[in-house]
């Protein structure tokens, strides 16, 4: 057997094609596609034949030998045509794993996937296989959504406006006051009844601000009636919380946003409710008709009781969040049936749903939810899932998820990209970012890639500015300390410089950038609840705000960002350049987080959209710099 270190010969060149287009970097296709694999194998390798070995997820291997085509200059060419219709029959979709075998006289060499669908390396034994995700032919994502910029609003903290103020809620007198409620330690119970007075009317008042940022999608944190400020403990799905302005404010926001070409996306929290809800009603707030009070309650089988009534299944064992039994026909019908919660709000004009903890929602529930949204919007509604890892072959609770095979999600929150950008911008690790980009582009269907919710901050993470320049939150500090901690002017200057690079990447890679309210204003903050401070109206970092407006304008004026092909065109240990290209334009983005200059050659003369300066083909990206070059003669829509 040949040792790995002896594999010094040139690796075989392997390419996949669909319809004559090279798709070597992709691992997701439609059932109707036929893949053509071409292997160019050095004669010195001694391969007698090439075989594709493939198996459906959890199924048996089948071998497909390549046909010998020709030999020239010491290179043997082999080819294999693979019909995905035949491969998936009798189903129309599915997840597969494959590898290439190079059979030689005494041994066999195997491709080793190393976690992505791009880099072919060889091993003397079967290693990692490549994914092949086959989606149903009609599976696509709404075209209007791609190319947009999303703005994520935590409603109570964005902008004040008219709303009811319950007697059991604690309201701040001043908008810019500091958060008072936080646990003594991570996970400690908190009342979460501390409010600053943000409402949906307040959002309407700030639509000019959103328009100036180029926003096309407004994503709201939960708005249904609840006792908490975050409202992830739903009390009543049928009621928009009067604290936020009620149903009238939601309808007015949808209408006002539509006039400006913006869609409204809601946060769907359907895995659990609050214990203080009309369905569970532990405290008799809703008249004592909930599951907690009687086994004869119409809501009794909506929950999982272990020992009635005080022991029940909760989300993450948090007692105030009893888990919903989504397999109950009554629950299913109430939430995703005709005339149910999803149907009602979608028909009222809601254009999208972000699904909380999507990994915990059953397949049948997701199938019917997506169908309900699509039917109510003529296919234009968007369904995004909260998934923290690669969603193409995600396993949750021991089961493989089929999010992208055709009937469940349009796309997901892009936490892997967030991790990759931070590794690059803060730590100078360009390889980490390149690996993430290649893996996602290579494993998700193309329409999913263009609809990814690209985040740098959310209500669940520390603020990106703090991440990029503040002290690491590594367990050394108490919550009381984190509340008071701010960056020094020097630390903040570094953080802002890094954020400019991070945001430029977020706005130009494949997917939809999601700007968490206040990031554009320079808001700092460690983990929840300190990432949820009120928007600093009148105290914004004006330079950063102007930069985000420019990014929004660049994105809006260059439709290539909506569905352009993606390719990494140059990289080093600390720098990266990638291309976005189609008939609508050609953009190359270059960023350098190292200390040495990074040089590359553009395909033509270009203009940097950030500075307006013109460049010849040979360009250099200095340390700590980022450029967004539009190639000469590339189209632009103004």
PDB file of N, CA, C and O in Angstrom, residues 197-265:
ATOM      1  N   UNK A 197     -39.938  51.289  25.319  1.00  0.00           N
ATOM      2  CA  UNK A 197     -41.058  51.953  24.658  1.00  0.00           C
ATOM      3  C   UNK A 197     -41.025  51.967  23.145  1.00  0.00           C
ATOM      4  O   UNK A 197     -41.775  52.714  22.508  1.00  0.00           O
ATOM      5  N   UNK A 198     -40.191  51.125  22.539  1.00  0.00           N
ATOM      6  CA  UNK A 198     -40.211  51.015  21.090  1.00  0.00           C
ATOM      7  C   UNK A 198     -41.485  50.336  20.615  1.00  0.00           C
ATOM      8  O   UNK A 198     -41.997  49.421  21.281  1.00  0.00           O
ATOM      9  N   UNK A 199     -42.019  50.786  19.481  1.00  0.00           N
ATOM     10  CA  UNK A 199     -43.271  50.228  18.947  1.00  0.00           C
ATOM     11  C   UNK A 199     -43.218  50.158  17.427  1.00  0.00           C
ATOM     12  O   UNK A 199     -42.296  50.660  16.788  1.00  0.00           O
ATOM     13  N   UNK A 200     -44.241  49.548  16.851  1.00  0.00           N
ATOM     14  CA  UNK A 200     -44.353  49.495  15.391  1.00  0.00           C
ATOM     15  C   UNK A 200     -44.635  50.881  14.812  1.00  0.00           C
ATOM     16  O   UNK A 200     -44.222  51.187  13.686  1.00  0.00           O
ATOM     17  N   UNK A 201     -45.329  51.729  15.572  1.00  0.00           N
ATOM     18  CA  UNK A 201     -45.511  53.116  15.129  1.00  0.00           C
ATOM     19  C   UNK A 201     -44.153  53.806  15.044  1.00  0.00           C
ATOM     20  O   UNK A 201     -43.912  54.607  14.132  1.00  0.00           O
ATOM     21  N   UNK A 202     -43.275  53.480  15.985  1.00  0.00           N
ATOM     22  CA  UNK A 202     -41.930  54.043  15.953  1.00  0.00           C
ATOM     23  C   UNK A 202     -41.167  53.616  14.712  1.00  0.00           C
ATOM     24  O   UNK A 202     -40.430  54.402  14.115  1.00  0.00           O
ATOM     25  N   UNK A 203     -41.363  52.347  14.309  1.00  0.00           N
ATOM     26  CA  UNK A 203     -40.710  51.858  13.085  1.00  0.00           C
ATOM     27  C   UNK A 203     -41.190  52.667  11.882  1.00  0.00           C
ATOM     28  O   UNK A 203     -40.390  53.079  11.029  1.00  0.00           O
ATOM     29  N   UNK A 204     -42.504  52.908  11.819  1.00  0.00           N
ATOM     30  CA  UNK A 204     -43.057  53.702  10.712  1.00  0.00           C
ATOM     31  C   UNK A 204     -42.409  55.083  10.676  1.00  0.00           C
ATOM     32  O   UNK A 204     -42.054  55.599   9.604  1.00  0.00           O
ATOM     33  N   UNK A 205     -42.224  55.690  11.837  1.00  0.00           N
ATOM     34  CA  UNK A 205     -41.606  57.016  11.912  1.00  0.00           C
ATOM     35  C   UNK A 205     -40.179  57.032  11.371  1.00  0.00           C
ATOM     36  O   UNK A 205     -39.669  58.090  10.982  1.00  0.00           O
ATOM     37  N   UNK A 206     -39.518  55.885  11.390  1.00  0.00           N
ATOM     38  CA  UNK A 206     -38.107  55.821  10.984  1.00  0.00           C
ATOM     39  C   UNK A 206     -37.907  55.186   9.600  1.00  0.00           C
ATOM     40  O   UNK A 206     -36.787  54.796   9.254  1.00  0.00           O
ATOM     41  N   UNK A 207     -38.964  55.110   8.807  1.00  0.00           N
ATOM     42  CA  UNK A 207     -38.816  54.502   7.483  1.00  0.00           C
ATOM     43  C   UNK A 207     -37.886  55.298   6.577  1.00  0.00           C
ATOM     44  O   UNK A 207     -37.236  54.736   5.692  1.00  0.00           O
ATOM     45  N   UNK A 208     -37.792  56.617   6.781  1.00  0.00           N
ATOM     46  CA  UNK A 208     -36.823  57.404   6.009  1.00  0.00           C
ATOM     47  C   UNK A 208     -35.404  56.921   6.292  1.00  0.00           C
ATOM     48  O   UNK A 208     -34.562  56.860   5.396  1.00  0.00           O
ATOM     49  N   UNK A 209     -35.127  56.629   7.553  1.00  0.00           N
ATOM     50  CA  UNK A 209     -33.803  56.122   7.942  1.00  0.00           C
ATOM     51  C   UNK A 209     -33.521  54.796   7.228  1.00  0.00           C
ATOM     52  O   UNK A 209     -32.425  54.599   6.685  1.00  0.00           O
ATOM     53  N   UNK A 210     -34.511  53.912   7.206  1.00  0.00           N
ATOM     54  CA  UNK A 210     -34.322  52.609   6.562  1.00  0.00           C
ATOM     55  C   UNK A 210     -34.158  52.772   5.051  1.00  0.00           C
ATOM     56  O   UNK A 210     -33.332  52.090   4.433  1.00  0.00           O
ATOM     57  N   UNK A 211     -34.932  53.666   4.464  1.00  0.00           N
ATOM     58  CA  UNK A 211     -34.818  53.893   3.019  1.00  0.00           C
ATOM     59  C   UNK A 211     -33.427  54.406   2.664  1.00  0.00           C
ATOM     60  O   UNK A 211     -32.848  54.011   1.645  1.00  0.00           O
ATOM     61  N   UNK A 212     -32.865  55.288   3.503  1.00  0.00           N
ATOM     62  CA  UNK A 212     -31.531  55.829   3.249  1.00  0.00           C
ATOM     63  C   UNK A 212     -30.463  54.748   3.329  1.00  0.00           C
ATOM     64  O   UNK A 212     -29.403  54.863   2.710  1.00  0.00           O
ATOM     65  N   UNK A 213     -30.749  53.682   4.079  1.00  0.00           N
ATOM     66  CA  UNK A 213     -29.816  52.554   4.184  1.00  0.00           C
ATOM     67  C   UNK A 213     -29.999  51.553   3.042  1.00  0.00           C
ATOM     68  O   UNK A 213     -29.274  50.560   2.970  1.00  0.00           O
ATOM     69  N   UNK A 214     -30.973  51.807   2.181  1.00  0.00           N
ATOM     70  CA  UNK A 214     -31.227  50.887   1.067  1.00  0.00           C
ATOM     71  C   UNK A 214     -31.983  49.645   1.464  1.00  0.00           C
ATOM     72  O   UNK A 214     -31.942  48.630   0.765  1.00  0.00           O
ATOM     73  N   UNK A 215     -32.706  49.693   2.574  1.00  0.00           N
ATOM     74  CA  UNK A 215     -33.389  48.514   3.107  1.00  0.00           C
ATOM     75  C   UNK A 215     -34.572  48.121   2.225  1.00  0.00           C
ATOM     76  O   UNK A 215     -35.357  48.967   1.799  1.00  0.00           O
ATOM     77  N   UNK A 216     -34.683  46.811   1.963  1.00  0.00           N
ATOM     78  CA  UNK A 216     -35.807  46.290   1.190  1.00  0.00           C
ATOM     79  C   UNK A 216     -36.654  45.295   1.952  1.00  0.00           C
ATOM     80  O   UNK A 216     -37.746  44.940   1.525  1.00  0.00           O
ATOM     81  N   UNK A 217     -36.138  44.831   3.107  1.00  0.00           N
ATOM     82  CA  UNK A 217     -36.861  43.877   3.952  1.00  0.00           C
ATOM     83  C   UNK A 217     -36.710  44.293   5.405  1.00  0.00           C
ATOM     84  O   UNK A 217     -35.584  44.497   5.892  1.00  0.00           O
ATOM     85  N   UNK A 218     -37.826  44.446   6.106  1.00  0.00           N
ATOM     86  CA  UNK A 218     -37.806  44.762   7.531  1.00  0.00           C
ATOM     87  C   UNK A 218     -38.142  43.492   8.297  1.00  0.00           C
ATOM     88  O   UNK A 218     -39.252  42.968   8.184  1.00  0.00           O
ATOM     89  N   UNK A 219     -37.181  42.980   9.040  1.00  0.00           N
ATOM     90  CA  UNK A 219     -37.397  41.768   9.841  1.00  0.00           C
ATOM     91  C   UNK A 219     -37.591  42.172  11.299  1.00  0.00           C
ATOM     92  O   UNK A 219     -36.708  42.761  11.915  1.00  0.00           O
ATOM     93  N   UNK A 220     -38.774  41.876  11.828  1.00  0.00           N
ATOM     94  CA  UNK A 220     -39.141  42.266  13.189  1.00  0.00           C
ATOM     95  C   UNK A 220     -38.952  41.114  14.161  1.00  0.00           C
ATOM     96  O   UNK A 220     -39.314  39.971  13.860  1.00  0.00           O
ATOM     97  N   UNK A 221     -38.415  41.396  15.334  1.00  0.00           N
ATOM     98  CA  UNK A 221     -38.449  40.420  16.418  1.00  0.00           C
ATOM     99  C   UNK A 221     -39.916  40.137  16.747  1.00  0.00           C
ATOM    100  O   UNK A 221     -40.808  40.856  16.300  1.00  0.00           O
ATOM    101  N   UNK A 222     -40.232  39.086  17.525  1.00  0.00           N
ATOM    102  CA  UNK A 222     -41.636  38.700  17.734  1.00  0.00           C
ATOM    103  C   UNK A 222     -42.521  39.865  18.175  1.00  0.00           C
ATOM    104  O   UNK A 222     -42.120  40.676  19.025  1.00  0.00           O
ATOM    105  N   UNK A 223     -43.720  39.916  17.610  1.00  0.00           N
ATOM    106  CA  UNK A 223     -44.630  41.034  17.903  1.00  0.00           C
ATOM    107  C   UNK A 223     -45.946  40.578  18.525  1.00  0.00           C
ATOM    108  O   UNK A 223     -46.792  41.401  18.853  1.00  0.00           O
ATOM    109  N   UNK A 224     -46.109  39.253  18.717  1.00  0.00           N
ATOM    110  CA  UNK A 224     -47.375  38.785  19.279  1.00  0.00           C
ATOM    111  C   UNK A 224     -47.409  39.012  20.794  1.00  0.00           C
ATOM    112  O   UNK A 224     -46.370  39.069  21.451  1.00  0.00           O
ATOM    113  N   UNK A 225     -48.610  39.128  21.309  1.00  0.00           N
ATOM    114  CA  UNK A 225     -48.809  39.487  22.719  1.00  0.00           C
ATOM    115  C   UNK A 225     -48.023  38.573  23.656  1.00  0.00           C
ATOM    116  O   UNK A 225     -48.058  37.353  23.530  1.00  0.00           O
ATOM    117  N   UNK A 226     -47.329  39.192  24.597  1.00  0.00           N
ATOM    118  CA  UNK A 226     -46.480  38.470  25.547  1.00  0.00           C
ATOM    119  C   UNK A 226     -46.104  39.429  26.668  1.00  0.00           C
ATOM    120  O   UNK A 226     -46.151  40.647  26.500  1.00  0.00           O
ATOM    121  N   UNK A 227     -45.711  38.867  27.808  1.00  0.00           N
ATOM    122  CA  UNK A 227     -45.366  39.720  28.950  1.00  0.00           C
ATOM    123  C   UNK A 227     -43.913  40.201  28.892  1.00  0.00           C
ATOM    124  O   UNK A 227     -43.540  41.113  29.617  1.00  0.00           O
ATOM    125  N   UNK A 228     -43.084  39.606  28.059  1.00  0.00           N
ATOM    126  CA  UNK A 228     -41.654  39.946  28.045  1.00  0.00           C
ATOM    127  C   UNK A 228     -41.344  41.016  27.003  1.00  0.00           C
ATOM    128  O   UNK A 228     -42.137  41.294  26.105  1.00  0.00           O
ATOM    129  N   UNK A 229     -40.147  41.595  27.116  1.00  0.00           N
ATOM    130  CA  UNK A 229     -39.732  42.577  26.116  1.00  0.00           C
ATOM    131  C   UNK A 229     -39.292  41.910  24.815  1.00  0.00           C
ATOM    132  O   UNK A 229     -39.374  42.497  23.745  1.00  0.00           O
ATOM    133  N   UNK A 230     -38.817  40.654  24.902  1.00  0.00           N
ATOM    134  CA  UNK A 230     -38.359  39.971  23.684  1.00  0.00           C
ATOM    135  C   UNK A 230     -39.480  39.228  22.970  1.00  0.00           C
ATOM    136  O   UNK A 230     -39.418  38.996  21.771  1.00  0.00           O
ATOM    137  N   UNK A 231     -40.497  38.832  23.722  1.00  0.00           N
ATOM    138  CA  UNK A 231     -41.720  38.206  23.202  1.00  0.00           C
ATOM    139  C   UNK A 231     -41.487  36.855  22.503  1.00  0.00           C
ATOM    140  O   UNK A 231     -42.279  36.439  21.648  1.00  0.00           O
ATOM    141  N   UNK A 232     -40.431  36.168  22.893  1.00  0.00           N
ATOM    142  CA  UNK A 232     -40.235  34.782  22.431  1.00  0.00           C
ATOM    143  C   UNK A 232     -41.040  33.806  23.291  1.00  0.00           C
ATOM    144  O   UNK A 232     -41.029  32.606  23.034  1.00  0.00           O
ATOM    145  N   UNK A 233     -41.731  34.301  24.302  1.00  0.00           N
ATOM    146  CA  UNK A 233     -42.632  33.491  25.131  1.00  0.00           C
ATOM    147  C   UNK A 233     -44.070  33.887  24.794  1.00  0.00           C
ATOM    148  O   UNK A 233     -44.774  34.487  25.596  1.00  0.00           O
ATOM    149  N   UNK A 234     -44.513  33.524  23.590  1.00  0.00           N
ATOM    150  CA  UNK A 234     -45.796  33.985  23.057  1.00  0.00           C
ATOM    151  C   UNK A 234     -46.944  33.750  24.031  1.00  0.00           C
ATOM    152  O   UNK A 234     -47.095  32.657  24.590  1.00  0.00           O
ATOM    153  N   UNK A 235     -47.779  34.795  24.196  1.00  0.00           N
ATOM    154  CA  UNK A 235     -48.982  34.672  25.015  1.00  0.00           C
ATOM    155  C   UNK A 235     -50.211  34.432  24.172  1.00  0.00           C
ATOM    156  O   UNK A 235     -51.108  33.689  24.560  1.00  0.00           O
ATOM    157  N   UNK A 236     -50.265  35.064  22.982  1.00  0.00           N
ATOM    158  CA  UNK A 236     -51.444  34.949  22.126  1.00  0.00           C
ATOM    159  C   UNK A 236     -51.039  35.280  20.692  1.00  0.00           C
ATOM    160  O   UNK A 236     -50.768  36.432  20.364  1.00  0.00           O
ATOM    161  N   UNK A 237     -51.002  34.254  19.843  1.00  0.00           N
ATOM    162  CA  UNK A 237     -50.620  34.461  18.442  1.00  0.00           C
ATOM    163  C   UNK A 237     -51.635  35.318  17.686  1.00  0.00           C
ATOM    164  O   UNK A 237     -51.313  35.911  16.659  1.00  0.00           O
ATOM    165  N   UNK A 238     -52.852  35.365  18.178  1.00  0.00           N
ATOM    166  CA  UNK A 238     -53.910  36.069  17.456  1.00  0.00           C
ATOM    167  C   UNK A 238     -53.883  37.571  17.686  1.00  0.00           C
ATOM    168  O   UNK A 238     -54.616  38.315  17.027  1.00  0.00           O
ATOM    169  N   UNK A 239     -53.049  38.003  18.626  1.00  0.00           N
ATOM    170  CA  UNK A 239     -53.030  39.415  19.000  1.00  0.00           C
ATOM    171  C   UNK A 239     -51.644  40.024  18.820  1.00  0.00           C
ATOM    172  O   UNK A 239     -50.665  39.540  19.395  1.00  0.00           O
ATOM    173  N   UNK A 240     -51.541  41.064  17.994  1.00  0.00           N
ATOM    174  CA  UNK A 240     -50.305  41.853  17.945  1.00  0.00           C
ATOM    175  C   UNK A 240     -50.265  42.658  19.238  1.00  0.00           C
ATOM    176  O   UNK A 240     -51.246  43.312  19.604  1.00  0.00           O
ATOM    177  N   UNK A 241     -49.145  42.593  19.951  1.00  0.00           N
ATOM    178  CA  UNK A 241     -49.098  43.150  21.299  1.00  0.00           C
ATOM    179  C   UNK A 241     -49.477  44.631  21.325  1.00  0.00           C
ATOM    180  O   UNK A 241     -48.891  45.435  20.585  1.00  0.00           O
ATOM    181  N   UNK A 242     -50.463  45.001  22.159  1.00  0.00           N
ATOM    182  CA  UNK A 242     -50.837  46.417  22.280  1.00  0.00           C
ATOM    183  C   UNK A 242     -49.663  47.303  22.719  1.00  0.00           C
ATOM    184  O   UNK A 242     -49.645  48.500  22.409  1.00  0.00           O
ATOM    185  N   UNK A 243     -48.681  46.724  23.407  1.00  0.00           N
ATOM    186  CA  UNK A 243     -47.488  47.495  23.763  1.00  0.00           C
ATOM    187  C   UNK A 243     -46.763  47.996  22.521  1.00  0.00           C
ATOM    188  O   UNK A 243     -46.096  49.029  22.553  1.00  0.00           O
ATOM    189  N   UNK A 244     -46.864  47.228  21.437  1.00  0.00           N
ATOM    190  CA  UNK A 244     -46.192  47.605  20.195  1.00  0.00           C
ATOM    191  C   UNK A 244     -47.109  48.358  19.241  1.00  0.00           C
ATOM    192  O   UNK A 244     -46.730  48.637  18.111  1.00  0.00           O
ATOM    193  N   UNK A 245     -48.346  48.632  19.673  1.00  0.00           N
ATOM    194  CA  UNK A 245     -49.283  49.371  18.835  1.00  0.00           C
ATOM    195  C   UNK A 245     -50.431  48.547  18.305  1.00  0.00           C
ATOM    196  O   UNK A 245     -51.343  49.077  17.667  1.00  0.00           O
ATOM    197  N   UNK A 246     -50.399  47.224  18.551  1.00  0.00           N
ATOM    198  CA  UNK A 246     -51.507  46.372  18.151  1.00  0.00           C
ATOM    199  C   UNK A 246     -51.581  46.130  16.642  1.00  0.00           C
ATOM    200  O   UNK A 246     -50.705  46.529  15.870  1.00  0.00           O
ATOM    201  N   UNK A 247     -52.659  45.477  16.241  1.00  0.00           N
ATOM    202  CA  UNK A 247     -52.835  45.084  14.834  1.00  0.00           C
ATOM    203  C   UNK A 247     -52.888  46.309  13.913  1.00  0.00           C
ATOM    204  O   UNK A 247     -52.394  46.279  12.777  1.00  0.00           O
ATOM    205  N   UNK A 248     -53.450  47.383  14.398  1.00  0.00           N
ATOM    206  CA  UNK A 248     -53.520  48.599  13.582  1.00  0.00           C
ATOM    207  C   UNK A 248     -52.146  49.090  13.182  1.00  0.00           C
ATOM    208  O   UNK A 248     -51.931  49.529  12.040  1.00  0.00           O
ATOM    209  N   UNK A 249     -51.188  49.013  14.112  1.00  0.00           N
ATOM    210  CA  UNK A 249     -49.826  49.464  13.825  1.00  0.00           C
ATOM    211  C   UNK A 249     -49.144  48.535  12.822  1.00  0.00           C
ATOM    212  O   UNK A 249     -48.410  48.991  11.939  1.00  0.00           O
ATOM    213  N   UNK A 250     -49.384  47.215  12.946  1.00  0.00           N
ATOM    214  CA  UNK A 250     -48.799  46.275  11.998  1.00  0.00           C
ATOM    215  C   UNK A 250     -49.331  46.525  10.598  1.00  0.00           C
ATOM    216  O   UNK A 250     -48.561  46.589   9.623  1.00  0.00           O
ATOM    217  N   UNK A 251     -50.653  46.674  10.477  1.00  0.00           N
ATOM    218  CA  UNK A 251     -51.246  46.921   9.164  1.00  0.00           C
ATOM    219  C   UNK A 251     -50.710  48.219   8.559  1.00  0.00           C
ATOM    220  O   UNK A 251     -50.429  48.288   7.358  1.00  0.00           O
ATOM    221  N   UNK A 252     -50.576  49.240   9.404  1.00  0.00           N
ATOM    222  CA  UNK A 252     -50.060  50.526   8.915  1.00  0.00           C
ATOM    223  C   UNK A 252     -48.605  50.398   8.470  1.00  0.00           C
ATOM    224  O   UNK A 252     -48.198  50.996   7.464  1.00  0.00           O
ATOM    225  N   UNK A 253     -47.823  49.618   9.204  1.00  0.00           N
ATOM    226  CA  UNK A 253     -46.420  49.424   8.836  1.00  0.00           C
ATOM    227  C   UNK A 253     -46.299  48.675   7.514  1.00  0.00           C
ATOM    228  O   UNK A 253     -45.503  49.045   6.646  1.00  0.00           O
ATOM    229  N   UNK A 254     -47.096  47.613   7.363  1.00  0.00           N
ATOM    230  CA  UNK A 254     -47.064  46.843   6.116  1.00  0.00           C
ATOM    231  C   UNK A 254     -47.387  47.751   4.933  1.00  0.00           C
ATOM    232  O   UNK A 254     -46.709  47.718   3.896  1.00  0.00           O
ATOM    233  N   UNK A 255     -48.400  48.593   5.088  1.00  0.00           N
ATOM    234  CA  UNK A 255     -48.816  49.486   4.002  1.00  0.00           C
ATOM    235  C   UNK A 255     -47.749  50.540   3.713  1.00  0.00           C
ATOM    236  O   UNK A 255     -47.419  50.808   2.545  1.00  0.00           O
ATOM    237  N   UNK A 256     -47.207  51.153   4.769  1.00  0.00           N
ATOM    238  CA  UNK A 256     -46.200  52.200   4.589  1.00  0.00           C
ATOM    239  C   UNK A 256     -44.917  51.632   3.995  1.00  0.00           C
ATOM    240  O   UNK A 256     -44.268  52.271   3.162  1.00  0.00           O
ATOM    241  N   UNK A 257     -44.553  50.432   4.420  1.00  0.00           N
ATOM    242  CA  UNK A 257     -43.354  49.791   3.883  1.00  0.00           C
ATOM    243  C   UNK A 257     -43.547  49.447   2.405  1.00  0.00           C
ATOM    244  O   UNK A 257     -42.640  49.658   1.588  1.00  0.00           O
ATOM    245  N   UNK A 258     -44.728  48.939   2.071  1.00  0.00           N
ATOM    246  CA  UNK A 258     -45.012  48.563   0.684  1.00  0.00           C
ATOM    247  C   UNK A 258     -44.888  49.758  -0.254  1.00  0.00           C
ATOM    248  O   UNK A 258     -44.390  49.644  -1.379  1.00  0.00           O
ATOM    249  N   UNK A 259     -45.331  50.930   0.212  1.00  0.00           N
ATOM    250  CA  UNK A 259     -45.223  52.145  -0.600  1.00  0.00           C
ATOM    251  C   UNK A 259     -43.776  52.467  -0.937  1.00  0.00           C
ATOM    252  O   UNK A 259     -43.489  53.099  -1.951  1.00  0.00           O
ATOM    253  N   UNK A 260     -42.860  52.038  -0.081  1.00  0.00           N
ATOM    254  CA  UNK A 260     -41.434  52.302  -0.291  1.00  0.00           C
ATOM    255  C   UNK A 260     -40.699  51.107  -0.890  1.00  0.00           C
ATOM    256  O   UNK A 260     -39.472  51.084  -0.919  1.00  0.00           O
ATOM    257  N   UNK A 261     -41.466  50.101  -1.322  1.00  0.00           N
ATOM    258  CA  UNK A 261     -40.846  48.927  -1.933  1.00  0.00           C
ATOM    259  C   UNK A 261     -40.201  47.993  -0.936  1.00  0.00           C
ATOM    260  O   UNK A 261     -39.299  47.230  -1.283  1.00  0.00           O
ATOM    261  N   UNK A 262     -40.660  48.034   0.317  1.00  0.00           N
ATOM    262  CA  UNK A 262     -40.104  47.174   1.362  1.00  0.00           C
ATOM    263  C   UNK A 262     -41.114  46.102   1.759  1.00  0.00           C
ATOM    264  O   UNK A 262     -42.319  46.352   1.787  1.00  0.00           O
ATOM    265  N   UNK A 263     -40.613  44.903   2.074  1.00  0.00           N
ATOM    266  CA  UNK A 263     -41.456  43.845   2.603  1.00  0.00           C
ATOM    267  C   UNK A 263     -41.230  43.685   4.095  1.00  0.00           C
ATOM    268  O   UNK A 263     -40.154  44.011   4.604  1.00  0.00           O
ATOM    269  N   UNK A 264     -42.234  43.199   4.800  1.00  0.00           N
ATOM    270  CA  UNK A 264     -42.136  42.977   6.247  1.00  0.00           C
ATOM    271  C   UNK A 264     -42.057  41.478   6.531  1.00  0.00           C
ATOM    272  O   UNK A 264     -42.877  40.705   6.029  1.00  0.00           O
ATOM    273  N   UNK A 265     -41.064  41.085   7.316  1.00  0.00           N
ATOM    274  CA  UNK A 265     -40.864  39.693   7.719  1.00  0.00           C
ATOM    275  C   UNK A 265     -41.078  39.580   9.225  1.00  0.00           C
ATOM    276  O   UNK A 265     -40.549  40.388   9.992  1.00  0.00           O
TER     277      UNK A 265
END
